[in-house]
Short mmCIF file of C-alpha atoms in Angstrom, two decimals:
data_model
loop_
_atom_site.label_atom_id
_atom_site.label_comp_id
_atom_site.label_asym_id
_atom_site.label_seq_id
_atom_site.Cartn_x
_atom_site.Cartn_y
_atom_site.Cartn_z
CA MET M 1 5.07 -26.50 13.53
CA THR M 2 5.36 -28.39 16.77
CA THR M 3 2.55 -30.33 18.38
CA GLN M 4 2.35 -27.75 21.17
CA GLU M 5 2.08 -24.87 18.68
CA ARG M 6 -0.66 -26.71 16.82
CA THR M 7 -2.53 -27.38 20.07
CA ASN M 8 -2.26 -23.71 21.02
CA LEU M 9 -3.58 -22.61 17.62
CA VAL M 10 -6.50 -25.03 17.78
CA GLN M 11 -7.40 -23.77 21.26
CA GLU M 12 -7.17 -20.14 20.13
CA LEU M 13 -9.42 -20.89 17.14
CA LYS M 14 -12.01 -22.47 19.44
CA GLU M 15 -11.97 -19.40 21.68
CA LEU M 16 -12.27 -17.01 18.73
CA ASN M 17 -15.14 -19.01 17.21
CA ALA M 18 -16.94 -18.89 20.56
CA LEU M 19 -16.50 -15.10 20.68
CA LYS M 20 -17.71 -14.80 17.08
CA ALA M 21 -20.85 -16.78 17.91
CA GLU M 22 -21.72 -14.22 20.60
CA VAL M 23 -21.59 -11.25 18.22
CA LYS M 24 -24.95 -9.66 17.52
CA GLY M 25 -25.45 -7.36 14.60
CA SER M 26 -27.79 -6.10 11.97
CA LYS M 27 -27.87 -6.16 8.20
CA CYS M 28 -25.77 -3.47 6.56
CA GLU M 29 -26.87 -1.91 3.27
CA VAL M 30 -24.03 -1.47 0.77
CA TYR M 31 -24.20 1.23 -1.89
CA SER M 32 -22.08 1.50 -5.01
CA ARG M 33 -21.77 4.23 -7.60
CA VAL M 34 -23.34 3.21 -10.90
CA CYS M 35 -23.36 5.62 -13.85
CA GLY M 36 -22.92 8.66 -11.60
CA TYR M 37 -25.43 7.86 -8.86
CA LEU M 38 -25.51 5.62 -5.78
CA ARG M 39 -27.62 2.47 -5.78
CA PRO M 40 -28.03 -0.20 -3.09
CA THR M 41 -26.36 -3.45 -4.14
CA SER M 42 -29.29 -5.44 -2.75
CA ASN M 43 -31.34 -4.30 -5.76
CA TRP M 44 -28.83 -5.69 -8.26
CA ASN M 45 -29.31 -8.88 -10.25
CA ASP M 46 -27.06 -11.90 -9.56
CA GLY M 47 -24.68 -11.12 -12.44
CA LYS M 48 -24.08 -7.55 -11.30
CA ARG M 49 -23.50 -8.70 -7.69
CA GLU M 50 -20.93 -11.25 -8.86
CA GLU M 51 -19.17 -8.60 -10.94
CA PHE M 52 -19.14 -6.24 -7.93
CA GLY M 53 -17.06 -8.78 -5.99
CA MET M 54 -14.42 -8.75 -8.73
CA ARG M 55 -14.08 -4.96 -8.89
CA LYS M 56 -10.86 -3.26 -7.88
CA PHE M 57 -11.29 -0.10 -5.85
CA MET M 58 -8.82 2.77 -6.12
CA SER M 59 -8.37 6.07 -4.39
CA VAL M 60 -7.56 9.04 -6.60
CA SER M 61 -5.99 12.05 -4.93
CA LYS M 62 -5.86 15.54 -6.41
#
């Protein structure tokens, strides 16, 4: 990587971080299927939340 490429990347990162700082949003509730019914993940204990991050999600087609 040349010095100019590095300078360009650093500048682009600064611009993107500035744009990210301007983003306004709201909290999003995440639901997951547990034993056949949907439950909000915010109600889970710390261990279950950690395990949720390690899950692999698959799509099954008919």
